[in-house]
Short mmCIF file of C-alpha atoms and ligand atoms in Angstrom, two decimals:
data_model
loop_
_atom_site.label_atom_id
_atom_site.label_comp_id
_atom_site.label_asym_id
_atom_site.label_seq_id
_atom_site.Cartn_x
_atom_site.Cartn_y
_atom_site.Cartn_z
CA UNK A 1 105.73 110.67 -35.34
CA UNK A 2 108.07 111.57 -32.54
CA UNK A 3 111.72 112.54 -32.35
CA UNK A 4 112.00 110.23 -29.31
CA UNK A 5 112.88 106.54 -29.77
CA UNK A 6 109.92 104.32 -28.90
CA UNK A 7 110.91 101.56 -26.43
CA UNK A 8 108.06 99.03 -26.75
CA UNK A 9 107.38 97.28 -23.47
CA UNK A 10 109.64 99.90 -21.82
CA UNK A 11 112.46 97.42 -22.54
CA UNK A 12 115.70 98.72 -21.05
CA UNK A 13 114.08 101.97 -19.85
CA UNK A 14 114.98 103.17 -16.34
CA UNK A 15 111.86 104.96 -15.02
CA UNK A 16 112.74 105.47 -11.33
CA UNK A 17 115.04 104.45 -8.52
CA UNK A 18 114.29 101.82 -5.89
CA UNK A 19 116.07 100.81 -2.69
CA UNK A 20 114.13 97.58 -2.33
CA UNK A 21 116.01 95.21 -4.64
CA UNK A 22 118.79 95.21 -7.21
CA UNK A 23 118.51 92.90 -10.21
CA UNK A 24 121.95 92.79 -11.83
CA UNK A 25 122.13 90.90 -15.17
CA UNK A 26 125.86 91.59 -15.53
CA UNK A 27 126.67 89.70 -12.33
CA UNK A 28 123.50 87.57 -12.57
CA UNK A 29 122.62 88.54 -9.01
CA UNK A 30 119.64 89.71 -6.97
CA UNK A 31 119.90 91.69 -3.73
CA UNK A 32 117.01 92.37 -1.35
CA UNK A 33 117.95 95.57 0.50
CA UNK A 34 121.60 94.69 -0.14
CA UNK A 35 121.46 91.04 0.94
CA UNK A 36 122.04 88.31 -1.72
CA UNK A 37 118.77 86.43 -2.15
CA UNK A 38 120.63 83.11 -2.06
CA UNK A 39 121.82 83.83 1.51
CA UNK A 40 118.35 84.94 2.58
CA UNK A 41 116.86 81.76 1.13
CA UNK A 42 119.40 79.68 3.03
CA UNK A 43 119.32 81.47 6.39
CA UNK A 44 116.03 83.36 6.91
CA UNK A 45 112.35 82.63 7.45
CA UNK A 46 109.84 84.14 5.05
CA UNK A 47 108.67 86.38 7.89
CA UNK A 48 112.19 87.80 8.31
CA UNK A 49 112.45 88.48 4.57
CA UNK A 50 109.05 90.16 4.50
CA UNK A 51 110.14 92.47 7.34
CA UNK A 52 113.41 93.22 5.53
CA UNK A 53 111.61 94.22 2.32
CA UNK A 54 109.10 96.42 4.15
CA UNK A 55 111.43 98.07 6.69
CA UNK A 56 114.83 97.89 4.97
CA UNK A 57 116.52 95.96 7.78
CA UNK A 58 116.23 92.42 9.15
CA UNK A 59 114.05 92.39 12.28
CA UNK A 60 115.45 92.27 15.79
CA UNK A 61 114.35 89.29 17.87
CA UNK A 62 111.74 91.48 19.57
CA UNK A 63 110.43 92.91 16.28
CA UNK A 64 110.20 89.43 14.77
CA UNK A 65 108.39 87.96 17.78
CA UNK A 66 105.80 90.76 17.74
CA UNK A 67 105.34 90.49 13.96
CA UNK A 68 104.96 86.70 14.10
CA UNK A 69 102.36 87.01 16.86
CA UNK A 70 100.32 89.52 14.82
CA UNK A 71 100.62 87.47 11.62
CA UNK A 72 99.59 84.23 13.31
CA UNK A 73 96.63 85.91 14.98
CA UNK A 74 95.47 87.26 11.60
CA UNK A 75 95.37 84.02 9.60
CA UNK A 76 91.74 82.99 10.10
CA UNK A 77 89.73 83.60 6.93
CA UNK A 78 86.96 86.21 7.35
CA UNK A 79 83.62 84.39 6.83
CA UNK A 80 82.60 87.07 4.32
CA UNK A 81 85.70 86.32 2.25
CA UNK A 82 84.98 82.59 2.47
CA UNK A 83 81.45 83.35 1.23
CA UNK A 84 82.76 85.26 -1.80
CA UNK A 85 85.12 82.41 -2.65
CA UNK A 86 82.24 79.96 -2.30
CA UNK A 87 80.17 82.09 -4.69
CA UNK A 88 82.79 81.70 -7.42
CA UNK A 89 82.20 78.74 -9.75
CA UNK A 90 84.89 76.07 -9.45
CA UNK A 91 85.37 76.58 -13.20
CA UNK A 92 86.75 80.07 -12.45
CA UNK A 93 90.54 80.38 -12.50
CA UNK A 94 92.03 80.49 -8.98
CA UNK A 95 93.77 83.76 -9.86
CA UNK A 96 90.42 85.36 -10.65
CA UNK A 97 88.98 84.07 -7.37
CA UNK A 98 92.02 85.32 -5.44
CA UNK A 99 91.83 88.73 -7.14
CA UNK A 100 88.20 88.96 -6.01
CA UNK A 101 88.96 87.81 -2.47
CA UNK A 102 91.80 90.32 -2.10
CA UNK A 103 89.50 93.05 -3.35
CA UNK A 104 86.93 92.22 -0.70
CA UNK A 105 89.68 92.09 1.93
CA UNK A 106 90.42 95.68 0.96
CA UNK A 107 86.80 96.70 1.40
CA UNK A 108 86.70 95.03 4.82
CA UNK A 109 90.11 96.23 6.01
CA UNK A 110 89.70 98.19 9.27
CA UNK A 111 92.02 100.91 7.97
CA UNK A 112 90.55 101.15 4.47
CA UNK A 113 91.08 104.69 3.20
CA UNK A 114 94.00 105.36 5.53
CA UNK A 115 97.18 105.57 3.48
CA UNK A 116 99.80 106.76 5.94
CA UNK A 117 102.83 104.48 6.14
CA UNK A 118 101.94 102.91 9.49
CA UNK A 119 98.47 102.00 8.23
CA UNK A 120 99.92 100.60 4.99
CA UNK A 121 102.40 98.46 6.90
CA UNK A 122 99.54 96.98 8.93
CA UNK A 123 97.46 96.43 5.77
CA UNK A 124 100.41 94.65 4.15
CA UNK A 125 100.82 92.43 7.21
CA UNK A 126 97.12 91.57 7.14
CA UNK A 127 97.35 90.58 3.47
CA UNK A 128 100.42 88.43 4.15
CA UNK A 129 98.51 86.65 6.90
CA UNK A 130 95.24 86.25 4.99
CA UNK A 131 96.24 85.26 1.44
CA UNK A 132 97.47 81.73 2.28
CA UNK A 133 94.07 80.99 3.81
CA UNK A 134 92.31 82.25 0.68
CA UNK A 135 94.50 80.07 -1.57
CA UNK A 136 94.19 76.99 0.66
CA UNK A 137 90.42 77.36 1.08
CA UNK A 138 89.86 77.70 -2.68
CA UNK A 139 91.95 74.64 -3.57
CA UNK A 140 90.25 72.51 -0.91
CA UNK A 141 86.74 73.51 -1.98
CA UNK A 142 87.59 72.60 -5.60
CA UNK A 143 88.65 69.18 -4.31
CA UNK A 144 85.44 68.80 -2.25
CA UNK A 145 87.46 68.97 0.96
CA UNK A 146 86.44 70.70 4.18
CA UNK A 147 88.50 73.75 5.14
CA UNK A 148 91.39 73.32 7.55
CA UNK A 149 91.77 75.95 10.28
CA UNK A 150 95.15 77.67 10.57
CA UNK A 151 97.47 76.86 13.45
CA UNK A 152 99.35 79.47 15.44
CA UNK A 153 102.09 77.04 16.44
CA UNK A 154 103.38 76.82 12.85
CA UNK A 155 105.41 79.43 10.99
CA UNK A 156 103.98 81.11 7.88
CA UNK A 157 105.31 78.53 5.40
CA UNK A 158 104.37 75.44 7.39
CA UNK A 159 100.92 76.82 8.18
CA UNK A 160 100.35 77.49 4.46
CA UNK A 161 101.01 73.80 3.71
CA UNK A 162 98.99 72.67 6.76
CA UNK A 163 95.86 74.64 5.78
CA UNK A 164 96.20 73.46 2.15
CA UNK A 165 96.72 69.75 2.73
CA UNK A 166 95.44 69.14 6.25
CA UNK A 167 98.66 67.46 7.32
CA UNK A 168 101.97 68.72 8.60
CA UNK A 169 104.62 68.96 5.87
CA UNK A 170 107.90 67.06 6.02
CA UNK A 171 110.91 69.20 6.92
CA UNK A 172 112.07 69.00 3.29
CA UNK A 173 108.67 70.09 1.93
CA UNK A 174 108.44 72.98 4.41
CA UNK A 175 111.97 74.16 3.65
CA UNK A 176 111.62 73.92 -0.14
CA UNK A 177 108.34 75.84 0.01
CA UNK A 178 109.93 78.50 2.25
CA UNK A 179 112.84 78.86 -0.19
CA UNK A 180 110.45 79.31 -3.13
CA UNK A 181 108.53 81.99 -1.24
CA UNK A 182 111.73 83.88 -0.41
CA UNK A 183 112.83 83.72 -4.05
CA UNK A 184 109.44 84.92 -5.38
CA UNK A 185 109.03 87.79 -2.90
CA UNK A 186 110.55 90.67 -4.88
CA UNK A 187 112.09 91.47 -8.25
CA UNK A 188 112.26 95.24 -8.84
CA UNK A 189 110.05 96.72 -11.62
CA UNK A 190 108.56 93.52 -13.07
CA UNK A 191 105.20 93.94 -14.79
CA UNK A 192 102.99 93.29 -11.74
CA UNK A 193 105.10 95.42 -9.40
CA UNK A 194 105.20 98.26 -11.91
CA UNK A 195 101.42 97.92 -12.21
CA UNK A 196 101.17 98.41 -8.44
CA UNK A 197 103.37 101.49 -8.69
CA UNK A 198 101.31 102.96 -11.53
CA UNK A 199 98.11 102.57 -9.51
CA UNK A 200 99.78 104.03 -6.41
CA UNK A 201 101.14 106.96 -8.43
CA UNK A 202 97.53 108.22 -8.83
CA UNK A 203 97.32 108.13 -4.98
CA UNK A 204 94.91 105.19 -5.07
CA UNK A 205 94.99 102.87 -2.07
CA UNK A 206 97.19 99.85 -1.36
CA UNK A 207 94.49 97.25 -2.01
CA UNK A 208 93.62 98.79 -5.39
CA UNK A 209 97.30 98.50 -6.29
CA UNK A 210 97.51 94.88 -5.12
CA UNK A 211 94.34 93.84 -6.96
CA UNK A 212 95.72 95.38 -10.16
CA UNK A 213 99.03 93.57 -9.59
CA UNK A 214 97.24 90.23 -9.19
CA UNK A 215 95.64 90.85 -12.58
CA UNK A 216 99.01 91.57 -14.16
CA UNK A 217 100.70 88.56 -12.57
CA UNK A 218 98.10 86.15 -13.99
CA UNK A 219 99.37 86.45 -17.55
CA UNK A 220 101.49 83.54 -18.85
CA UNK A 221 104.27 85.90 -19.92
CA UNK A 222 104.66 86.74 -16.22
CA UNK A 223 103.49 84.82 -13.15
CA UNK A 224 101.16 82.51 -15.06
CA UNK A 225 104.24 80.81 -16.52
CA UNK A 226 104.77 78.51 -13.51
CA UNK A 227 101.35 76.95 -14.12
CA UNK A 228 102.08 76.75 -17.85
CA UNK A 229 105.36 74.90 -17.20
CA UNK A 230 103.45 72.00 -15.70
CA UNK A 231 100.96 72.03 -18.57
CA UNK A 232 103.95 71.59 -20.88
CA UNK A 233 105.44 68.83 -18.70
CA UNK A 234 102.11 67.00 -18.82
CA UNK A 235 102.03 67.39 -22.63
CA UNK A 236 105.57 66.03 -22.94
CA UNK A 237 105.00 63.13 -20.57
CA UNK A 238 108.44 61.52 -20.64
CA UNK A 239 111.97 62.85 -20.85
CA UNK A 240 112.59 61.01 -24.12
CA UNK A 241 109.86 63.11 -25.79
CA UNK A 242 111.34 66.46 -24.74
CA UNK A 243 113.33 67.21 -27.89
CA UNK A 244 110.53 66.22 -30.28
CA UNK A 245 108.00 68.22 -28.29
CA UNK A 246 110.26 71.27 -28.29
CA UNK A 247 110.82 71.04 -32.03
CA UNK A 248 107.07 70.97 -32.66
CA UNK A 249 106.44 73.82 -30.20
CA UNK A 250 109.11 76.07 -31.68
CA UNK A 251 107.94 75.26 -35.21
CA UNK A 252 104.49 76.43 -34.11
CA UNK A 253 106.08 79.66 -32.83
CA UNK A 254 105.01 78.85 -29.25
CA UNK A 255 106.68 80.58 -26.29
CA UNK A 256 108.17 77.89 -24.08
CA UNK A 257 106.93 78.70 -20.60
CA UNK A 258 109.52 78.99 -17.85
CA UNK A 259 112.24 80.12 -20.22
CA UNK A 260 113.68 83.52 -21.01
CA UNK A 261 113.60 86.81 -19.13
CA UNK A 262 113.38 90.49 -20.00
CA UNK A 263 116.29 91.42 -17.74
CA UNK A 264 118.40 88.30 -17.21
CA UNK A 265 119.88 87.23 -20.52
CA UNK A 266 122.29 84.55 -19.26
CA UNK A 267 120.00 82.75 -16.84
CA UNK A 268 117.87 83.81 -13.89
CA UNK A 269 119.95 84.32 -10.71
CA UNK A 270 117.33 82.50 -8.64
CA UNK A 271 117.24 79.28 -10.66
CA UNK A 272 120.25 77.45 -9.15
CA UNK A 273 118.83 77.86 -5.64
CA UNK A 274 115.35 76.72 -6.68
CA UNK A 275 116.75 73.86 -8.75
CA UNK A 276 118.70 72.58 -5.72
CA UNK A 277 115.52 72.80 -3.69
CA UNK A 278 113.60 70.90 -6.37
CA UNK A 279 116.22 68.15 -6.29
CA UNK A 280 115.55 67.66 -2.57
CA UNK A 281 111.88 67.06 -3.36
CA UNK A 282 112.79 64.79 -6.28
CA UNK A 283 114.87 62.67 -3.90
CA UNK A 284 112.14 62.64 -1.24
CA UNK A 285 109.53 61.52 -3.79
CA UNK A 286 111.79 59.39 -5.97
CA UNK A 287 110.55 61.55 -8.87
CA UNK A 288 113.64 61.12 -11.02
CA UNK A 289 111.63 61.14 -14.26
CA UNK A 290 110.62 64.73 -13.44
CA UNK A 291 114.26 65.73 -13.05
CA UNK A 292 115.18 63.93 -16.27
CA UNK A 293 112.44 65.73 -18.19
CA UNK A 294 113.48 69.05 -16.62
CA UNK A 295 117.08 68.57 -17.73
CA UNK A 296 116.30 67.29 -21.21
CA UNK A 297 113.98 70.18 -22.04
CA UNK A 298 116.33 72.79 -20.56
CA UNK A 299 119.29 71.38 -22.48
CA UNK A 300 117.32 71.24 -25.71
CA UNK A 301 116.09 74.82 -25.27
CA UNK A 302 119.62 76.02 -24.60
CA UNK A 303 120.98 74.17 -27.64
CA UNK A 304 118.22 75.32 -30.00
CA UNK A 305 117.55 78.88 -28.79
CA UNK A 306 120.28 79.71 -26.28
CA UNK A 307 117.47 80.61 -23.84
CA UNK A 308 117.74 79.60 -20.22
CA UNK A 309 115.17 78.83 -17.51
CA UNK A 310 113.64 81.49 -15.27
CA UNK A 311 112.38 80.93 -11.72
CA UNK A 312 109.03 79.62 -12.92
CA UNK A 313 110.71 76.61 -14.54
CA UNK A 314 111.96 74.84 -11.36
CA UNK A 315 109.05 76.21 -9.29
CA UNK A 316 106.41 74.47 -11.40
CA UNK A 317 107.58 70.88 -10.80
CA UNK A 318 108.40 71.73 -7.19
CA UNK A 319 104.83 72.86 -6.52
CA UNK A 320 103.53 69.77 -8.29
CA UNK A 321 105.64 67.52 -6.04
CA UNK A 322 104.43 69.46 -3.00
CA UNK A 323 100.90 68.45 -4.05
CA UNK A 324 99.42 71.75 -5.22
CA UNK A 325 96.94 71.68 -8.10
CA UNK A 326 98.49 73.29 -11.18
CA UNK A 327 96.05 76.25 -11.33
CA UNK A 328 97.03 77.04 -7.73
CA UNK A 329 100.68 77.69 -8.66
CA UNK A 330 100.32 81.36 -9.59
CA UNK A 331 98.28 82.15 -6.44
CA UNK A 332 101.34 80.86 -4.55
CA UNK A 333 103.37 83.48 -6.40
CA UNK A 334 100.82 86.11 -5.22
CA UNK A 335 101.14 85.00 -1.58
CA UNK A 336 104.86 85.75 -1.76
CA UNK A 337 104.99 88.73 -4.15
CA UNK A 338 102.41 90.65 -2.15
CA UNK A 339 105.38 91.59 0.04
CA UNK A 340 107.31 93.09 -2.86
CA UNK A 341 104.22 94.78 -4.24
CA UNK A 342 103.36 96.44 -0.92
CA UNK A 343 106.96 97.49 -0.33
CA UNK A 344 106.91 99.23 -3.70
CA UNK A 345 103.49 100.79 -3.00
CA UNK A 346 104.95 102.44 0.11
CA UNK A 347 108.14 103.47 -1.70
CA UNK A 348 106.17 104.99 -4.58
CA UNK A 349 103.89 106.88 -2.22
CA UNK A 350 106.81 108.24 -0.23
CA UNK A 351 108.33 109.98 -3.27
CA UNK A 352 105.49 110.03 -5.73
CA UNK A 353 105.14 111.34 -9.28
CA UNK A 354 102.14 110.40 -11.41
CA UNK A 355 103.27 107.73 -13.90
CA UNK A 356 102.01 108.88 -17.29
CA UNK A 357 104.29 108.21 -20.33
CA UNK A 358 103.82 109.65 -23.80
CA UNK A 359 102.59 107.96 -26.97
CA UNK A 360 103.35 108.67 -30.64
CA UNK A 361 100.15 109.05 -32.64
CA UNK A 362 100.00 107.04 -35.85
CA UNK A 363 96.27 107.18 -36.54
CA UNK A 364 94.35 109.12 -39.24
CA UNK A 365 95.32 112.73 -39.85
CA UNK A 366 92.85 115.34 -38.52
CA UNK A 367 89.63 115.33 -40.54
CA UNK A 368 86.11 116.83 -40.34
CA UNK A 369 83.02 114.95 -39.21
CA UNK A 370 80.68 114.76 -42.22
CA UNK A 371 77.38 116.68 -41.90
CA UNK A 372 74.72 114.25 -40.49
C1 SDX B 401 108.57 86.22 -14.61
O1 SDX B 401 110.40 90.77 -15.02
C2 SDX B 401 110.53 89.96 -14.05
O2 SDX B 401 111.36 90.11 -13.18
C3 SDX B 401 109.52 88.81 -14.03
C4 SDX B 401 109.81 87.73 -12.99
C5 SDX B 401 109.58 88.24 -11.58
O3 SDX B 401 110.20 87.70 -10.65
O4 SDX B 401 108.72 89.12 -11.42
O5 SDX B 401 111.12 87.27 -13.13
C6 SDX B 401 108.85 86.54 -13.17
O6 SDX B 401 107.62 86.71 -15.13
C7 SDX B 401 109.54 85.36 -15.37
C8 SDX B 401 109.14 85.17 -16.87
C9 SDX B 401 108.02 84.13 -16.93
N1 SDX B 401 107.48 84.08 -18.32
C10 SDX B 401 107.73 83.00 -19.10
O7 SDX B 401 108.41 82.03 -18.77
C11 SDX B 401 107.04 83.07 -20.45
C12 SDX B 401 108.00 82.67 -21.56
N2 SDX B 401 109.02 83.71 -21.73
C13 SDX B 401 108.92 84.62 -22.81
O8 SDX B 401 107.60 84.99 -23.10
C14 SDX B 401 109.94 85.75 -22.72
O9 SDX B 401 111.15 85.19 -22.44
C15 SDX B 401 109.69 86.91 -21.75
C16 SDX B 401 108.36 87.53 -21.99
C17 SDX B 401 109.80 86.45 -20.36
C18 SDX B 401 110.77 87.94 -22.01
O10 SDX B 401 110.71 88.23 -23.33
P1 SDX B 401 111.33 89.59 -23.94
O11 SDX B 401 112.45 90.08 -23.13
O12 SDX B 401 110.21 90.51 -24.20
O13 SDX B 401 111.97 89.07 -25.25
P2 SDX B 401 111.17 88.63 -26.50
O14 SDX B 401 109.85 88.00 -26.12
O15 SDX B 401 111.16 89.77 -27.44
O16 SDX B 401 112.08 87.44 -27.05
C19 SDX B 401 113.28 87.73 -27.74
C20 SDX B 401 113.45 86.57 -28.69
C21 SDX B 401 112.20 86.36 -29.56
O17 SDX B 401 112.61 85.74 -30.74
P3 SDX B 401 112.33 86.51 -32.13
O18 SDX B 401 110.84 86.69 -32.19
O19 SDX B 401 113.09 87.84 -31.98
O20 SDX B 401 112.91 85.58 -33.16
O21 SDX B 401 113.59 85.34 -27.94
C22 SDX B 401 112.47 84.50 -28.19
C23 SDX B 401 111.38 85.38 -28.79
O22 SDX B 401 110.53 84.58 -29.64
N3 SDX B 401 112.03 83.98 -26.92
C24 SDX B 401 111.42 82.83 -26.77
C25 SDX B 401 111.20 82.72 -25.41
N4 SDX B 401 111.65 83.80 -24.77
C26 SDX B 401 112.17 84.59 -25.73
N5 SDX B 401 111.05 81.87 -27.68
C27 SDX B 401 110.44 80.81 -27.17
N6 SDX B 401 110.17 80.61 -25.84
C28 SDX B 401 110.53 81.55 -24.96
N7 SDX B 401 110.28 81.35 -23.67
#
């Protein structure tokens, strides 16, 4: 064995520094480049937050205008990417289809193989512009709907909803969606971001890192939880069944999706902001049963396990009220977190060390292969 303590899951292990975000469980706070995420969610567009995470400062008016123009011009889905999505069976999970589409985008990227910072910033921008179209196209084809072309007169969030649903969102829907995208954009060394850093640490390219991160995010212990929250809500049905359902689930040793966190132990700093946003959708849709179920389950989970919601818990019902199909929820997480992933790819590359931890061997002692 080893004289070093094994920290399974790297729980509590500090493996590097980062200047991109600070997750602080003691103060239950989250800073993006020093700015509280709650203020960014209230005051900034998703484009401004993306620029902040990539460059370290909020954009000037000129920088923002130029970035918005490039992003809007880059939204149209490459026909070859559409073809790959069309080739995927509709039985395939949307995260698997998105992983494949992003991989092809990497092959087709005009600066594939060029990993200097300027090229990586442009690659990241192109992914930010293209992923909403991939997600929207895939959901519409599963519904038997014709694709909707992007519009350059809408900002990133509104265009995402336009290309998905073929109608302009209400101001509430657009703002709630924008808030969710700001909140999902970055969260230090979570599993998918750390995956991107591990891939980058071998000096592999940005798209290889992002494709690996999409794979990591899919799991229900991570990004897949927002989809699983709605599966649970559908199982429960009505608020009055929440306690009984929870008792059965906990008795079966099930993880309750949307609850708990590796770092936050007294509640996820992002939840109050997302819950307030959800309430605006509940009011707009008159969906008070959803809010009742949300509260009953959260209260019961707190009373029975002392475990509080994470961001995926309010995001799930919000995305359902916005009209997204449940399997599309985690691809929404990708569309936002691609900003955090690519910011970390560039930070890792700028001060790289190959990420290769040790393991303690506990297999058979050395032995001889028998004569054959
Ligand atoms: C995200 O890291 C990030 O920042 C991630 C993220 C981001 O922005 O990138 O915040 C996004 O991934 C949020 C988490 C989404 N996942 C879920 O909602 C899945 C359900 N949650 C759990 O699987 C769990 O809470 C984790 C995985 C999120 C964190 O678990 P830990 O820190 O590894 O702790 P643990 O699983 O060892 O749990 C400690 C105890 C255990 O009880 P015992 O076995 O010791 O008796 O708490 C229990 C767990 O069973 N527990 C839960 C639970 N979460 C913890 N029991 C039931 N349901 C849960 N959700």
